[in-house]
Coordinates of C-alpha atoms in Angstrom, one line a residue:
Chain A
X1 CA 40.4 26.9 -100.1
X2 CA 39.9 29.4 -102.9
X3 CA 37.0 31.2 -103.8
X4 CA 36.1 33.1 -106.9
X5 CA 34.8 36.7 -106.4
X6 CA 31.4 37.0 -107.9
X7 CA 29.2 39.4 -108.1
X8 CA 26.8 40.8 -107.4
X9 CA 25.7 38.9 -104.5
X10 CA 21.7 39.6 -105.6
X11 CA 19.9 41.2 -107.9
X12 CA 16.2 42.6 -108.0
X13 CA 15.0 42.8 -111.3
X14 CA 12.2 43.4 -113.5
X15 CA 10.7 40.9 -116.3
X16 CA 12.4 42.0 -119.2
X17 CA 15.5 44.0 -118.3
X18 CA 19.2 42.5 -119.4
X19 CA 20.9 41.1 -116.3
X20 CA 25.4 41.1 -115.6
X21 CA 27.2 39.0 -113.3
X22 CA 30.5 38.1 -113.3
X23 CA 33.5 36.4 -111.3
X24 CA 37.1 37.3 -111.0
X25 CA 39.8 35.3 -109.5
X26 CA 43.6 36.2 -108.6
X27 CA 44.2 32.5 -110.4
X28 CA 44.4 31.5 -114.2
X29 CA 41.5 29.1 -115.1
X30 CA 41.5 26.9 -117.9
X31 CA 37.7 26.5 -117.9
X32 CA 34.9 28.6 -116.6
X33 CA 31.5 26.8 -116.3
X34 CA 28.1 29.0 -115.4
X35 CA 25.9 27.4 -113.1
X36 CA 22.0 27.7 -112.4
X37 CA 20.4 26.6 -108.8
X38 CA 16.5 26.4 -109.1
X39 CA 15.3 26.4 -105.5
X40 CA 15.3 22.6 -103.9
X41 CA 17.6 21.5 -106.7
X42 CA 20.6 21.0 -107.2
X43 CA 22.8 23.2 -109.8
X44 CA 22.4 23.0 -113.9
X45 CA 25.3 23.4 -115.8
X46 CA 24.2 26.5 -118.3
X47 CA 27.6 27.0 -120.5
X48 CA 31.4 26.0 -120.5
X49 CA 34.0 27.8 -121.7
X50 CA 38.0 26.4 -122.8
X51 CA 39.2 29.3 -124.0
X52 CA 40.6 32.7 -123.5
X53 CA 38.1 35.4 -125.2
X54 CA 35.6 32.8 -125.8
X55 CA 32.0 34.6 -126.0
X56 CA 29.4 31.7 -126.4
X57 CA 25.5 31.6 -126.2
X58 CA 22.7 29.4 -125.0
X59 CA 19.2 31.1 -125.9
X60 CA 19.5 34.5 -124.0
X61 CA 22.9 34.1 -122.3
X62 CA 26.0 34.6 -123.2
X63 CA 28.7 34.3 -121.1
X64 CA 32.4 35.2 -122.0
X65 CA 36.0 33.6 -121.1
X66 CA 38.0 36.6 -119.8
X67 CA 41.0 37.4 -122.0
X68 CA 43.1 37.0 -118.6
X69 CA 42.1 34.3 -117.8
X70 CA 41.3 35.1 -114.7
X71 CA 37.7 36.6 -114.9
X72 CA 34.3 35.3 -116.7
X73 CA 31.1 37.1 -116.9
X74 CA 27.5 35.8 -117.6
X75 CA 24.7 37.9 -119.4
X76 CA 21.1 37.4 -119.6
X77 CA 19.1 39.5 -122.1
X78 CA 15.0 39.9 -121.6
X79 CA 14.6 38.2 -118.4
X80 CA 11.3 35.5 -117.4
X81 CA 10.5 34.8 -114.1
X82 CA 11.4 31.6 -114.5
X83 CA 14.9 32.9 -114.7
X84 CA 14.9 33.1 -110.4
X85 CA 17.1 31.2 -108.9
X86 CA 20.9 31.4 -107.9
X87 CA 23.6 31.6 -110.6
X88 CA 27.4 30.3 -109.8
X89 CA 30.3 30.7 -111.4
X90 CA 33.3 27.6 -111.4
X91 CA 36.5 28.0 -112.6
X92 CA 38.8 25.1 -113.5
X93 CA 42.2 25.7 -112.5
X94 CA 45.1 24.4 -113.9
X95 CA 45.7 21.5 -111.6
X96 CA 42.5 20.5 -112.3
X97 CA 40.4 21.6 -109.2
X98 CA 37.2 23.5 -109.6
X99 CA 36.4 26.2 -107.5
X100 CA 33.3 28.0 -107.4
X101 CA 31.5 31.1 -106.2
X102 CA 29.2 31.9 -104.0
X103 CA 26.7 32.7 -106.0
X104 CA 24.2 35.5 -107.6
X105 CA 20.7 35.3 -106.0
X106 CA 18.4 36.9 -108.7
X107 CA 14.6 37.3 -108.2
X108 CA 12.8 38.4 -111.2
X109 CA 9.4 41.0 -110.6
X110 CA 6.8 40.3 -113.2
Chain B
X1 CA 19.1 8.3 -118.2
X2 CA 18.2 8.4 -114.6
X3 CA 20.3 11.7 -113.1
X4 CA 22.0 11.8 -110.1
X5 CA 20.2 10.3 -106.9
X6 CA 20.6 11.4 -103.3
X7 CA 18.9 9.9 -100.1
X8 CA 18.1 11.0 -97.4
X9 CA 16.5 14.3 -99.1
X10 CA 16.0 15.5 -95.7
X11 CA 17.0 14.8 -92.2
X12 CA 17.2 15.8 -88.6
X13 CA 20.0 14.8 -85.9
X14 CA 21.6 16.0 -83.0
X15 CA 24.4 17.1 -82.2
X16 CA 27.1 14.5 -81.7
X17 CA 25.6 11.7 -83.6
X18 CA 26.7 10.9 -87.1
X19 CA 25.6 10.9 -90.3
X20 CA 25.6 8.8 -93.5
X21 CA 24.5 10.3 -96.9
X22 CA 24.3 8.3 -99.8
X23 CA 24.5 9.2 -103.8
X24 CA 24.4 7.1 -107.2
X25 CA 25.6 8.7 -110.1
X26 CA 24.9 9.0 -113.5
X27 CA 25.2 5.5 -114.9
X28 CA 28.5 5.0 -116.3
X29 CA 29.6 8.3 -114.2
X30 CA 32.7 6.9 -112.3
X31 CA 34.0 10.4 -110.7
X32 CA 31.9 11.5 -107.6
X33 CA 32.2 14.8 -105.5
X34 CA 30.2 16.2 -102.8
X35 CA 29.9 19.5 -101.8
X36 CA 28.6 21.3 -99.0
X37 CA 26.1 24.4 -99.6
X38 CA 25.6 27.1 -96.7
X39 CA 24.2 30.7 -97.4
X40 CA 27.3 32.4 -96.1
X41 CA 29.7 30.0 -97.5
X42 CA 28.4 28.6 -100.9
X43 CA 29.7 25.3 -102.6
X44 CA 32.6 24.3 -100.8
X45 CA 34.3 21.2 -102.1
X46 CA 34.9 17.8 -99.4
X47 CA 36.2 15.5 -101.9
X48 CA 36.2 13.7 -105.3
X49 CA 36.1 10.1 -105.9
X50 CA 37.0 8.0 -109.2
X51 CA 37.1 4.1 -109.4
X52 CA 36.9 3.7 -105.7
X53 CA 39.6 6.4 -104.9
X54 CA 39.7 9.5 -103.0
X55 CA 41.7 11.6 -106.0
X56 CA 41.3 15.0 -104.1
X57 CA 40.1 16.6 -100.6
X58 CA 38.8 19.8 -99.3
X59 CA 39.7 21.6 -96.2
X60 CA 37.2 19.9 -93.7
X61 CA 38.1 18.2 -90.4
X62 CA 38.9 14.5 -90.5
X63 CA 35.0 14.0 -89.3
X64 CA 33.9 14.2 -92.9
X65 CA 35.0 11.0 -94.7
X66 CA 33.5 9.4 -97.7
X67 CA 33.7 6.3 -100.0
X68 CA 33.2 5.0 -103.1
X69 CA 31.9 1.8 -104.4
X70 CA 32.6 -0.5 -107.1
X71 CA 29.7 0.3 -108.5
X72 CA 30.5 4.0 -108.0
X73 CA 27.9 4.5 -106.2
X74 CA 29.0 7.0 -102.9
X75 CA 28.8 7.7 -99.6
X76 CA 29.9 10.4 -97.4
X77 CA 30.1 10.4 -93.1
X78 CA 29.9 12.9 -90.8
X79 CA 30.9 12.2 -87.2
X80 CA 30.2 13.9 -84.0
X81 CA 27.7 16.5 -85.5
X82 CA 28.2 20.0 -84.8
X83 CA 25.6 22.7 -85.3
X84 CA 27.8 24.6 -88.3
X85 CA 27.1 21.1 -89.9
X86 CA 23.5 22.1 -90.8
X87 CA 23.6 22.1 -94.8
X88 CA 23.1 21.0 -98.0
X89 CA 25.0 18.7 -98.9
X90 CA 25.2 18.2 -103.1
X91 CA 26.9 14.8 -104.9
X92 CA 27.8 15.7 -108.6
X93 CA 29.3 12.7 -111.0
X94 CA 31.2 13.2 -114.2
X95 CA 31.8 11.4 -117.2
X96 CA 35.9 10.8 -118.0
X97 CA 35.5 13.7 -120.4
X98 CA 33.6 15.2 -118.0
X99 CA 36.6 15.5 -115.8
X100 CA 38.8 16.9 -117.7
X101 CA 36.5 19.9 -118.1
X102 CA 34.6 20.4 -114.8
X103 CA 31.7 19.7 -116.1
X104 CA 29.1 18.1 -113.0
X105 CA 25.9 16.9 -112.9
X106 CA 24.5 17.6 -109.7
X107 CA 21.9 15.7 -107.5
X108 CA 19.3 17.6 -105.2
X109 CA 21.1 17.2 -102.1
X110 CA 20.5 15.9 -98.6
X111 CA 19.2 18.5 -96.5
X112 CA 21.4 18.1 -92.9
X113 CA 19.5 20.1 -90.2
X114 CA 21.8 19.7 -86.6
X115 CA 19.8 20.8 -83.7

């Protein structure tokens, strides 16, 4: 099936430094959801987003709805070590599946 | 509420026997879908359940089947276990709005280790 191209695969980063990750896909989306996995859990829904150019925020991320439509990236500003864990990116296409990455494994240094 | 509840957590089998998982969703959640999560592959989708229906499928081999309740609560089988089956495997329900958006909340998964 389809998979969205996200990346980076991992990221090594000190507490307090801005973290990027973003997904592309050769498809148009109508929705692109952000996704956190805490180790032995299962994945949090962090922010949705319905519309082309959409930037929204939740605390320190912001993720933005590519003006394509084809492309979504997820920010997070002064990072915490509680902020490990891996981050996915879904896309809702418009038939209605959702398709999803394969995920940003970040580990956060204090 | 109570969130999404998956048993077994963890288990072991061997290779060739089967496998039942089960997951309740959200109450009043009637749209299931499980996933399977591997390192090198990431979430791919099985299939999606609403109101006792399979509504869509992923591209797995016919030994992956699932179910739904009336009660939505879901199950999912694997048959004839094969050592690539060793995953987690994730159940997310949605509301009807839910749906419409992609928006899933996820259980913790059942662990399947095939030796």
């Amino acid at each position: 099936g389809q998979q969205l191209n996200q990346s980076p695969q991992s990221m090594f980063i000190q507490e307090g430094e801005d973290v990027s990750m973003n997904c592309t896909s050769s498809s148009i989306f109508n929705t692109w959801l952000w996704y956190k996995q805490d180790p032995g859990e299962g994945p949090v829904l962090l922010i949705a987003l319905y519309k082309a150019g959409e930037l929204t925020s939740n605390g320190r991320l912001t993720a933005q709805f590519g003006i394509t439509r084809k492309d979504s990236f997820l920010n997070i500003s002064a990072s915490i070590p509680s902020d490990v864990g891996i981050y996915f990116c879904a896309g809702r296409s418009t038939l209605g599946r959702l398709y999803f990455g394969r995920g940003t494994q970040l580990t956060v240094w204090p | 509420k109570a969130g999404v509840t998956q048993t077994p957590r963890y288990l072991i089998k061997t290779r060739g026997q089967q496998v039942t998982l089960s997951c309740s969703p959200i109450s009043g959640h009637r749209s299931v879908s499980w996933y399977q999560q591997t390192p090198g592959q990431g979430l791919q989708f099985l299939f999606e359940y609403f109101s006792e229906t399979q509504r869509n499928k992923g591209n797995f081999p016919g030994r992956f089947s699932g179910r739904q309740f009336s009660n939505s609560r879901s199950e999912m089988n694997v048959s004839t276990l094969e050592l690539g089956d060793s995953a987690l495997y994730l159940c997310a329900s949605t509301s009807v709005a839910g749906a419409n958006t992609g928006e899933l909340f996820f259980g913790e998964g059942s662990r399947l280790t095939v030796l």
